[in-house]
DNA sequence: GCCACCATGTAATCGGTTACATGATTAA
DNA sequence: TTAATCATGTAACCGATTACATGGTGGC
């Protein structure tokens, strides 16, 4: 019986296994790590936590702090099996991207060369901005982003993000240059 | 009065301006060009075409071919204005990506080193596969993908896609190697 | 005769975001 | 006392995909 995990269930199970306990902590972990390639909102997280508990993949326990209601979750044996199965699945998984600036560039034959160049510039600026956000996360990621610590793959994923954004910034810069030469000849 | 364009309206207006005429042709153009960074399905295209016509951005005309019902669309002056406004907008636009293999890699501390390495391999295989699809599109893109022809930016966007996938494939290969060294020491 | 392609559409469902509401605790 | 942070949740809405239905045309 291989329980199919919804997209949000995948991050939830993973984050719980890496040490997050509450919905709030899951959300936080996502924001400081996977959000650029796998997001999750409260509107998804809380209902999904209950569904997963209902399905027997999670166990819930009330763990108030002072007067604050608080529910901690952890994986059941079934949940662990399910997570492991997904992590080792033999498929290419979801791969999607949506890039509005690239779409504008695709249509840039409809623009003046100045306006076309401006699209490339915005692409470079955007990746530089994201790059800064990534570098801010680096120190945390290096020592493992959960208190449990010791993880190395989150750091590797960040290195991927940094490398990717550097590549895009470089490409955009070269494209700006190419469009310039074009304009001046 | 700046009409806000829905995501799908953006490709529709652009594709129409590049020479597509019917919903079917728009869908086809998307499939052989932008689908990796901006998709659109019939379920979105047809209703949106009618909405855009209603809003005055498009003009529709019945253009049957033999006994086949067929509706051709083209931009009105208002539609052109709207498209141009979007293309030159001063913002970073939508930038999203969702990568399930990267998420698995992020969680790979939960896996054996063999299984972790397998995730990296799948990443490489996936980008190589996409790369092949891109290269198949290259000849068409070089001469402009619409019969009107003469566009250069669609080709540039394809070059971007190719470069990006090559970068990912390279990164994955290096990561495989790094994980190997690790395992053998 | 059949298959590939041209062509248009809809209903069900999904996965997700946004905006809102509520309230306790802690540190400045 | 006030702001930031911890914590949980829901309702409305959105954008999109999937699966289905229908039918003509052209070439082998």
Short mmCIF file of N, CA, C and O in Angstrom, two decimals, chain A residues 31-162:
data_model
loop_
_atom_site.label_atom_id
_atom_site.label_comp_id
_atom_site.label_asym_id
_atom_site.label_seq_id
_atom_site.Cartn_x
_atom_site.Cartn_y
_atom_site.Cartn_z
N UNK A 31 10.68 28.63 4.55
CA UNK A 31 11.01 30.00 4.16
C UNK A 31 12.52 30.25 4.09
O UNK A 31 12.98 31.00 3.24
N UNK A 32 13.26 29.64 5.00
CA UNK A 32 14.71 29.89 5.01
C UNK A 32 15.49 28.83 4.24
O UNK A 32 16.72 28.80 4.33
N UNK A 33 14.80 27.97 3.52
CA UNK A 33 15.57 26.97 2.79
C UNK A 33 15.00 26.61 1.42
O UNK A 33 15.57 26.95 0.40
N UNK A 34 13.86 25.95 1.39
CA UNK A 34 13.41 25.41 0.11
C UNK A 34 12.51 26.34 -0.71
O UNK A 34 12.15 26.01 -1.83
N UNK A 35 12.16 27.48 -0.11
CA UNK A 35 11.10 28.27 -0.74
C UNK A 35 11.31 28.58 -2.22
O UNK A 35 10.34 28.74 -2.96
N UNK A 36 12.56 28.68 -2.68
CA UNK A 36 12.78 29.04 -4.08
C UNK A 36 12.49 27.90 -5.04
O UNK A 36 12.27 28.11 -6.22
N UNK A 37 12.47 26.69 -4.52
CA UNK A 37 12.14 25.58 -5.42
C UNK A 37 11.04 24.68 -4.89
O UNK A 37 10.62 23.75 -5.57
N UNK A 38 10.53 25.00 -3.69
CA UNK A 38 9.41 24.22 -3.15
C UNK A 38 8.77 24.96 -1.97
O UNK A 38 9.19 24.80 -0.82
N UNK A 39 7.75 25.72 -2.24
CA UNK A 39 7.11 26.53 -1.21
C UNK A 39 5.97 25.81 -0.50
O UNK A 39 5.59 24.70 -0.86
N UNK A 40 5.45 26.44 0.53
CA UNK A 40 4.28 25.93 1.24
C UNK A 40 3.70 27.06 2.08
O UNK A 40 4.44 27.80 2.71
N UNK A 41 2.39 27.18 2.06
CA UNK A 41 1.73 28.23 2.84
C UNK A 41 0.92 27.62 3.97
O UNK A 41 0.56 26.45 3.92
N UNK A 42 0.62 28.43 4.99
CA UNK A 42 -0.19 27.95 6.11
C UNK A 42 -1.49 27.32 5.62
O UNK A 42 -1.93 26.30 6.16
N UNK A 43 -2.07 27.96 4.62
CA UNK A 43 -3.32 27.46 4.06
C UNK A 43 -3.23 26.03 3.54
O UNK A 43 -4.25 25.37 3.36
N UNK A 44 -2.00 25.59 3.28
CA UNK A 44 -1.78 24.20 2.86
C UNK A 44 -1.31 23.36 4.03
O UNK A 44 -1.74 22.22 4.21
N UNK A 45 -0.40 23.92 4.80
CA UNK A 45 0.28 23.15 5.84
C UNK A 45 -0.67 22.61 6.92
O UNK A 45 -0.69 21.40 7.18
N UNK A 46 -1.45 23.48 7.52
CA UNK A 46 -2.27 23.02 8.65
C UNK A 46 -3.31 21.97 8.26
O UNK A 46 -3.40 20.92 8.91
N UNK A 47 -4.07 22.21 7.19
CA UNK A 47 -5.02 21.15 6.80
C UNK A 47 -4.30 19.85 6.43
O UNK A 47 -4.78 18.76 6.78
N UNK A 48 -3.15 19.98 5.77
CA UNK A 48 -2.43 18.78 5.34
C UNK A 48 -1.88 18.00 6.53
O UNK A 48 -1.88 16.77 6.51
N UNK A 49 -1.43 18.71 7.56
CA UNK A 49 -0.95 18.03 8.76
C UNK A 49 -2.06 17.15 9.34
O UNK A 49 -1.83 15.99 9.71
N UNK A 50 -3.27 17.70 9.38
CA UNK A 50 -4.37 16.91 9.93
C UNK A 50 -4.71 15.72 9.05
O UNK A 50 -4.99 14.62 9.54
N UNK A 51 -4.68 15.94 7.72
CA UNK A 51 -4.95 14.83 6.81
C UNK A 51 -3.93 13.71 6.99
O UNK A 51 -4.26 12.54 7.01
N UNK A 52 -2.65 14.11 7.11
CA UNK A 52 -1.59 13.12 7.24
C UNK A 52 -1.70 12.34 8.55
O UNK A 52 -1.42 11.14 8.59
N UNK A 53 -2.11 13.04 9.60
CA UNK A 53 -2.31 12.37 10.89
C UNK A 53 -3.46 11.37 10.77
O UNK A 53 -3.36 10.21 11.18
N UNK A 54 -4.53 11.85 10.16
CA UNK A 54 -5.70 11.00 9.93
C UNK A 54 -5.34 9.75 9.14
O UNK A 54 -5.83 8.65 9.42
N UNK A 55 -4.45 9.94 8.14
CA UNK A 55 -4.05 8.83 7.28
C UNK A 55 -3.05 7.91 7.97
O UNK A 55 -2.63 6.90 7.41
N UNK A 56 -2.61 8.30 9.16
CA UNK A 56 -1.71 7.44 9.92
C UNK A 56 -0.23 7.62 9.61
O UNK A 56 0.61 6.87 10.08
N UNK A 57 0.11 8.68 8.85
CA UNK A 57 1.53 8.91 8.54
C UNK A 57 2.19 9.77 9.62
O UNK A 57 3.40 9.78 9.75
N UNK A 58 1.36 10.49 10.37
CA UNK A 58 1.88 11.33 11.43
C UNK A 58 1.18 11.01 12.74
O UNK A 58 0.03 10.59 12.74
N UNK A 59 1.90 11.27 13.84
CA UNK A 59 1.27 11.21 15.15
C UNK A 59 1.31 12.61 15.74
O UNK A 59 2.34 13.28 15.66
N UNK A 60 0.20 13.05 16.30
CA UNK A 60 0.10 14.39 16.87
C UNK A 60 0.11 14.31 18.39
O UNK A 60 -0.40 13.36 18.96
N UNK A 61 0.75 15.31 19.03
CA UNK A 61 0.61 15.38 20.48
C UNK A 61 0.52 16.83 20.92
O UNK A 61 1.23 17.68 20.39
N UNK A 62 -0.36 17.06 21.86
CA UNK A 62 -0.52 18.42 22.36
C UNK A 62 0.68 18.76 23.20
O UNK A 62 1.04 18.01 24.11
N UNK A 63 1.34 19.90 22.89
CA UNK A 63 2.54 20.28 23.63
C UNK A 63 2.55 21.78 23.85
O UNK A 63 3.38 22.49 23.30
N UNK A 64 1.60 22.26 24.65
CA UNK A 64 1.46 23.70 24.87
C UNK A 64 2.71 24.29 25.52
O UNK A 64 3.43 23.59 26.24
N UNK A 65 2.95 25.56 25.22
CA UNK A 65 4.04 26.29 25.89
C UNK A 65 3.41 27.42 26.65
O UNK A 65 2.98 28.40 26.04
N UNK A 66 3.34 27.29 27.96
CA UNK A 66 2.62 28.28 28.73
C UNK A 66 1.16 28.19 28.34
O UNK A 66 0.59 27.10 28.26
N UNK A 67 0.59 29.32 28.01
CA UNK A 67 -0.82 29.32 27.64
C UNK A 67 -1.04 29.18 26.15
O UNK A 67 -2.15 29.40 25.66
N UNK A 68 0.01 28.85 25.39
CA UNK A 68 -0.11 28.80 23.94
C UNK A 68 -0.39 27.38 23.45
O UNK A 68 0.39 26.47 23.69
N UNK A 69 -1.49 27.25 22.78
CA UNK A 69 -1.83 25.96 22.19
C UNK A 69 -0.77 25.60 21.17
O UNK A 69 -0.33 26.44 20.40
N UNK A 70 -0.39 24.36 21.17
CA UNK A 70 0.73 23.96 20.32
C UNK A 70 0.63 22.46 20.06
O UNK A 70 0.45 21.68 20.98
N UNK A 71 0.73 22.09 18.79
CA UNK A 71 0.63 20.67 18.45
C UNK A 71 1.92 20.20 17.79
O UNK A 71 2.32 20.74 16.76
N UNK A 72 2.55 19.22 18.38
CA UNK A 72 3.76 18.66 17.80
C UNK A 72 3.42 17.41 17.00
O UNK A 72 2.59 16.61 17.42
N UNK A 73 4.11 17.27 15.88
CA UNK A 73 3.90 16.09 15.03
C UNK A 73 5.22 15.35 14.86
O UNK A 73 6.29 15.95 14.87
N UNK A 74 5.11 14.06 14.68
CA UNK A 74 6.28 13.31 14.23
C UNK A 74 5.82 12.16 13.35
O UNK A 74 4.65 11.74 13.41
N UNK A 75 6.73 11.62 12.55
CA UNK A 75 6.36 10.55 11.62
C UNK A 75 6.10 9.24 12.37
O UNK A 75 6.82 8.91 13.29
N UNK A 76 5.09 8.53 11.93
CA UNK A 76 4.90 7.15 12.40
C UNK A 76 5.80 6.26 11.54
O UNK A 76 6.42 6.73 10.59
N UNK A 77 5.86 4.98 11.85
CA UNK A 77 6.63 4.04 11.04
C UNK A 77 6.14 4.09 9.60
O UNK A 77 6.92 4.15 8.65
N UNK A 78 4.82 4.12 9.47
CA UNK A 78 4.18 4.23 8.16
C UNK A 78 4.61 5.51 7.43
O UNK A 78 4.87 5.49 6.23
N UNK A 79 4.70 6.59 8.17
CA UNK A 79 5.12 7.86 7.59
C UNK A 79 6.56 7.81 7.12
O UNK A 79 6.89 8.33 6.05
N UNK A 80 7.40 7.18 7.91
CA UNK A 80 8.81 7.05 7.53
C UNK A 80 8.96 6.22 6.27
O UNK A 80 9.74 6.57 5.37
N UNK A 81 8.22 5.14 6.21
CA UNK A 81 8.25 4.29 5.03
C UNK A 81 7.87 5.09 3.79
O UNK A 81 8.51 5.04 2.76
N UNK A 82 6.80 5.84 3.97
CA UNK A 82 6.24 6.62 2.90
C UNK A 82 7.22 7.70 2.40
O UNK A 82 7.39 7.90 1.19
N UNK A 83 7.87 8.35 3.34
CA UNK A 83 8.86 9.38 3.00
C UNK A 83 10.04 8.76 2.26
O UNK A 83 10.48 9.25 1.22
N UNK A 84 10.51 7.63 2.79
CA UNK A 84 11.66 6.97 2.17
C UNK A 84 11.34 6.49 0.76
O UNK A 84 12.15 6.61 -0.16
N UNK A 85 10.13 6.00 0.60
CA UNK A 85 9.68 5.53 -0.71
C UNK A 85 9.70 6.68 -1.71
O UNK A 85 10.15 6.52 -2.85
N UNK A 86 9.19 7.82 -1.27
CA UNK A 86 9.18 8.98 -2.16
C UNK A 86 10.61 9.42 -2.49
O UNK A 86 10.94 9.68 -3.66
N UNK A 87 11.47 9.48 -1.48
CA UNK A 87 12.84 9.96 -1.69
C UNK A 87 13.63 9.07 -2.64
O UNK A 87 14.55 9.54 -3.32
N UNK A 88 13.29 7.79 -2.69
CA UNK A 88 14.04 6.87 -3.54
C UNK A 88 13.25 6.47 -4.78
O UNK A 88 13.65 5.55 -5.50
N UNK A 89 12.16 7.15 -5.02
CA UNK A 89 11.33 6.81 -6.19
C UNK A 89 12.13 6.96 -7.48
O UNK A 89 12.98 7.83 -7.60
N UNK A 90 11.81 6.09 -8.42
CA UNK A 90 12.57 6.03 -9.65
C UNK A 90 11.88 6.83 -10.76
O UNK A 90 11.49 6.30 -11.78
N UNK A 91 11.74 8.12 -10.55
CA UNK A 91 11.14 8.96 -11.58
C UNK A 91 11.77 10.35 -11.56
O UNK A 91 12.54 10.66 -10.66
N UNK A 92 11.46 11.13 -12.56
CA UNK A 92 12.10 12.45 -12.71
C UNK A 92 11.44 13.52 -11.84
O UNK A 92 11.97 14.61 -11.69
N UNK A 93 10.29 13.20 -11.27
CA UNK A 93 9.61 14.15 -10.40
C UNK A 93 9.16 15.41 -11.12
O UNK A 93 9.39 15.56 -12.32
N UNK A 94 8.52 16.27 -10.37
CA UNK A 94 8.04 17.54 -10.93
C UNK A 94 9.21 18.44 -11.26
O UNK A 94 10.14 18.58 -10.46
N UNK A 95 9.19 19.00 -12.44
CA UNK A 95 10.18 20.03 -12.77
C UNK A 95 9.47 21.11 -13.55
O UNK A 95 9.11 20.94 -14.71
N UNK A 96 9.26 22.23 -12.91
CA UNK A 96 8.52 23.32 -13.54
C UNK A 96 9.26 24.61 -13.35
O UNK A 96 9.89 24.81 -12.30
N UNK A 97 9.18 25.48 -14.34
CA UNK A 97 9.59 26.85 -14.03
C UNK A 97 8.76 27.82 -14.83
O UNK A 97 8.24 27.52 -15.89
N UNK A 98 8.62 28.97 -14.24
CA UNK A 98 7.85 30.02 -14.83
C UNK A 98 8.66 31.28 -14.71
O UNK A 98 9.01 31.70 -13.61
N UNK A 99 9.01 31.84 -15.85
CA UNK A 99 9.89 32.99 -15.82
C UNK A 99 9.34 34.08 -16.74
O UNK A 99 9.45 34.00 -17.96
N UNK A 100 8.76 35.08 -16.12
CA UNK A 100 8.09 36.11 -16.89
C UNK A 100 9.06 36.96 -17.69
O UNK A 100 8.75 37.39 -18.81
N UNK A 101 10.24 37.21 -17.16
CA UNK A 101 11.22 38.00 -17.91
C UNK A 101 11.71 37.25 -19.14
O UNK A 101 11.91 37.84 -20.20
N UNK A 102 11.85 35.94 -18.98
CA UNK A 102 12.26 35.14 -20.13
C UNK A 102 11.16 35.15 -21.19
O UNK A 102 11.44 35.19 -22.39
N UNK A 103 9.91 35.16 -20.74
CA UNK A 103 8.80 35.23 -21.70
C UNK A 103 8.82 36.57 -22.43
O UNK A 103 8.61 36.64 -23.63
N UNK A 104 9.11 37.64 -21.69
CA UNK A 104 9.20 38.95 -22.34
C UNK A 104 10.32 38.97 -23.36
O UNK A 104 10.18 39.50 -24.45
N UNK A 105 11.43 38.36 -22.98
CA UNK A 105 12.57 38.31 -23.90
C UNK A 105 12.21 37.50 -25.14
O UNK A 105 12.59 37.85 -26.26
N UNK A 106 11.44 36.45 -24.94
CA UNK A 106 10.98 35.62 -26.06
C UNK A 106 10.21 36.47 -27.07
O UNK A 106 10.29 36.26 -28.27
N UNK A 107 9.45 37.43 -26.54
CA UNK A 107 8.63 38.29 -27.40
C UNK A 107 9.33 39.58 -27.81
O UNK A 107 8.71 40.47 -28.39
N UNK A 108 10.60 39.69 -27.49
CA UNK A 108 11.28 40.98 -27.63
C UNK A 108 11.46 41.46 -29.07
O UNK A 108 11.85 42.60 -29.29
N UNK A 109 11.14 40.60 -30.05
CA UNK A 109 11.14 41.09 -31.43
C UNK A 109 10.09 42.18 -31.62
O UNK A 109 10.16 42.94 -32.58
N UNK A 110 9.14 42.23 -30.71
CA UNK A 110 8.08 43.24 -30.79
C UNK A 110 8.51 44.56 -30.17
O UNK A 110 7.75 45.51 -30.15
N UNK A 111 9.74 44.58 -29.64
CA UNK A 111 10.21 45.78 -28.93
C UNK A 111 11.33 46.48 -29.68
O UNK A 111 11.99 45.88 -30.53
N UNK A 112 11.58 47.74 -29.31
CA UNK A 112 12.75 48.45 -29.80
C UNK A 112 13.97 47.78 -29.17
O UNK A 112 13.86 47.11 -28.15
N UNK A 113 15.14 47.99 -29.73
CA UNK A 113 16.33 47.33 -29.19
C UNK A 113 16.65 47.84 -27.78
O UNK A 113 17.17 47.09 -26.96
N UNK A 114 16.30 49.10 -27.49
CA UNK A 114 16.53 49.62 -26.14
C UNK A 114 15.66 48.85 -25.14
O UNK A 114 16.12 48.44 -24.08
N UNK A 115 14.39 48.70 -25.49
CA UNK A 115 13.47 48.01 -24.59
C UNK A 115 13.85 46.54 -24.42
O UNK A 115 13.72 45.98 -23.33
N UNK A 116 14.32 45.94 -25.49
CA UNK A 116 14.75 44.54 -25.42
C UNK A 116 15.94 44.41 -24.47
O UNK A 116 15.99 43.52 -23.62
N UNK A 117 16.87 45.32 -24.62
CA UNK A 117 18.05 45.30 -23.76
C UNK A 117 17.64 45.47 -22.30
O UNK A 117 18.21 44.86 -21.40
N UNK A 118 16.65 46.32 -22.06
CA UNK A 118 16.17 46.56 -20.70
C UNK A 118 15.63 45.28 -20.05
O UNK A 118 15.79 45.07 -18.85
N UNK A 119 15.03 44.42 -20.85
CA UNK A 119 14.52 43.15 -20.31
C UNK A 119 15.69 42.31 -19.81
O UNK A 119 15.65 41.75 -18.72
N UNK A 120 16.73 42.24 -20.62
CA UNK A 120 17.92 41.48 -20.22
C UNK A 120 18.53 42.06 -18.94
O UNK A 120 18.95 41.32 -18.05
N UNK A 121 18.55 43.38 -18.84
CA UNK A 121 19.09 44.03 -17.64
C UNK A 121 18.29 43.64 -16.41
O UNK A 121 18.85 43.33 -15.35
N UNK A 122 16.98 43.65 -16.56
CA UNK A 122 16.13 43.29 -15.42
C UNK A 122 16.37 41.84 -15.01
O UNK A 122 16.32 41.51 -13.83
N UNK A 123 16.64 41.02 -15.98
CA UNK A 123 16.93 39.61 -15.67
C UNK A 123 18.20 39.50 -14.83
O UNK A 123 18.25 38.74 -13.87
N UNK A 124 19.20 40.27 -15.23
CA UNK A 124 20.45 40.25 -14.48
C UNK A 124 20.23 40.78 -13.07
O UNK A 124 20.65 40.17 -12.08
N UNK A 125 19.53 41.90 -12.95
CA UNK A 125 19.27 42.49 -11.64
C UNK A 125 18.52 41.53 -10.73
O UNK A 125 18.82 41.40 -9.55
N UNK A 126 17.54 40.88 -11.32
CA UNK A 126 16.75 39.95 -10.53
C UNK A 126 17.61 38.81 -9.97
O UNK A 126 17.53 38.49 -8.80
N UNK A 127 18.46 38.24 -10.82
CA UNK A 127 19.26 37.12 -10.32
C UNK A 127 20.30 37.60 -9.30
O UNK A 127 20.61 36.89 -8.35
N UNK A 128 20.78 38.82 -9.48
CA UNK A 128 21.71 39.36 -8.49
C UNK A 128 21.02 39.56 -7.14
O UNK A 128 21.60 39.30 -6.09
N UNK A 129 19.77 39.98 -7.20
CA UNK A 129 19.02 40.18 -5.97
C UNK A 129 18.80 38.85 -5.25
O UNK A 129 19.00 38.73 -4.04
N UNK A 130 18.39 37.84 -6.00
CA UNK A 130 18.17 36.52 -5.40
C UNK A 130 19.47 35.97 -4.84
O UNK A 130 19.51 35.39 -3.76
N UNK A 131 20.54 36.21 -5.58
CA UNK A 131 21.87 35.78 -5.15
C UNK A 131 22.21 36.34 -3.77
O UNK A 131 22.73 35.63 -2.90
N UNK A 132 21.89 37.61 -3.57
CA UNK A 132 22.14 38.23 -2.25
C UNK A 132 21.35 37.51 -1.16
O UNK A 132 21.87 37.24 -0.09
N UNK A 133 20.07 37.22 -1.45
CA UNK A 133 19.25 36.50 -0.48
C UNK A 133 19.89 35.16 -0.15
O UNK A 133 19.95 34.75 0.99
N UNK A 134 20.37 34.47 -1.17
CA UNK A 134 21.00 33.16 -0.97
C UNK A 134 22.24 33.28 -0.10
O UNK A 134 22.45 32.49 0.82
N UNK A 135 23.06 34.28 -0.36
CA UNK A 135 24.30 34.41 0.38
C UNK A 135 24.03 34.71 1.86
O UNK A 135 24.79 34.33 2.73
N UNK A 136 22.92 35.40 2.11
CA UNK A 136 22.53 35.64 3.50
C UNK A 136 22.22 34.34 4.23
O UNK A 136 22.40 34.24 5.44
N UNK A 137 21.73 33.38 3.49
CA UNK A 137 21.35 32.10 4.10
C UNK A 137 22.55 31.19 4.31
O UNK A 137 22.48 30.22 5.08
N UNK A 138 23.64 31.48 3.61
CA UNK A 138 24.79 30.58 3.61
C UNK A 138 25.32 30.20 4.99
O UNK A 138 25.48 29.01 5.27
N UNK A 139 25.61 31.17 5.86
CA UNK A 139 26.17 30.80 7.16
C UNK A 139 25.29 29.78 7.90
O UNK A 139 25.79 28.75 8.37
N UNK A 140 23.98 30.03 7.95
CA UNK A 140 23.05 29.11 8.61
C UNK A 140 23.10 27.73 7.99
O UNK A 140 23.16 26.72 8.68
N UNK A 141 23.07 27.72 6.66
CA UNK A 141 23.00 26.45 5.94
C UNK A 141 24.26 25.62 6.17
O UNK A 141 24.21 24.40 6.20
N UNK A 142 25.40 26.31 6.34
CA UNK A 142 26.65 25.58 6.46
C UNK A 142 26.67 24.70 7.70
O UNK A 142 27.18 23.58 7.69
N UNK A 143 26.11 25.20 8.81
CA UNK A 143 26.12 24.41 10.05
C UNK A 143 24.85 23.57 10.21
O UNK A 143 24.62 22.98 11.25
N UNK A 144 24.02 23.53 9.18
CA UNK A 144 22.78 22.77 9.30
C UNK A 144 21.71 23.70 9.84
O UNK A 144 21.91 24.35 10.87
N UNK A 145 20.59 23.79 9.17
CA UNK A 145 19.62 24.83 9.51
C UNK A 145 18.67 24.46 10.63
O UNK A 145 17.98 25.30 11.16
N UNK A 146 18.61 23.18 11.01
CA UNK A 146 17.82 22.81 12.19
C UNK A 146 18.75 22.70 13.39
O UNK A 146 19.95 22.44 13.22
N UNK A 147 18.19 22.86 14.58
CA UNK A 147 19.03 22.77 15.78
C UNK A 147 19.71 21.41 15.88
O UNK A 147 20.81 21.29 16.36
N UNK A 148 19.00 20.39 15.41
CA UNK A 148 19.61 19.07 15.37
C UNK A 148 20.99 19.16 14.71
O UNK A 148 21.96 18.61 15.20
N UNK A 149 21.05 19.90 13.63
CA UNK A 149 22.31 20.21 12.96
C UNK A 149 22.89 19.03 12.22
O UNK A 149 22.29 17.96 12.12
N UNK A 150 24.06 19.25 11.64
CA UNK A 150 24.78 18.17 11.02
C UNK A 150 24.38 17.83 9.60
O UNK A 150 25.03 17.01 8.96
N UNK A 151 23.31 18.45 9.08
CA UNK A 151 22.95 18.14 7.69
C UNK A 151 23.91 18.80 6.73
O UNK A 151 24.34 19.92 6.93
N UNK A 152 24.21 18.10 5.66
CA UNK A 152 25.06 18.69 4.63
C UNK A 152 24.30 18.97 3.35
O UNK A 152 24.68 19.83 2.57
N UNK A 153 23.24 18.23 3.08
CA UNK A 153 22.55 18.39 1.80
C UNK A 153 21.79 19.71 1.66
O UNK A 153 21.75 20.26 0.57
N UNK A 154 21.22 20.24 2.74
CA UNK A 154 20.62 21.56 2.59
C UNK A 154 21.65 22.58 2.09
O UNK A 154 21.34 23.42 1.25
N UNK A 155 22.86 22.46 2.59
CA UNK A 155 23.92 23.36 2.14
C UNK A 155 24.24 23.13 0.67
O UNK A 155 24.45 24.07 -0.10
N UNK A 156 24.25 21.88 0.26
CA UNK A 156 24.50 21.54 -1.14
C UNK A 156 23.42 22.14 -2.04
O UNK A 156 23.72 22.69 -3.11
N UNK A 157 22.17 22.06 -1.60
CA UNK A 157 21.07 22.61 -2.38
C UNK A 157 21.23 24.13 -2.52
O UNK A 157 20.93 24.70 -3.57
N UNK A 158 21.71 24.76 -1.45
CA UNK A 158 21.95 26.21 -1.52
C UNK A 158 23.06 26.53 -2.51
O UNK A 158 22.97 27.49 -3.28
N UNK A 159 24.11 25.70 -2.51
CA UNK A 159 25.19 25.89 -3.47
C UNK A 159 24.67 25.80 -4.90
O UNK A 159 25.08 26.55 -5.78
N UNK A 160 23.74 24.88 -5.09
CA UNK A 160 23.09 24.74 -6.39
C UNK A 160 22.40 26.05 -6.77
O UNK A 160 22.60 26.59 -7.86
N UNK A 161 21.61 26.57 -5.85
CA UNK A 161 20.89 27.81 -6.10
C UNK A 161 21.82 28.95 -6.44
O UNK A 161 21.58 29.72 -7.38
N UNK A 162 22.90 29.06 -5.69
CA UNK A 162 23.87 30.12 -5.93
C UNK A 162 24.51 29.97 -7.31
O UNK A 162 24.55 30.91 -8.10
#
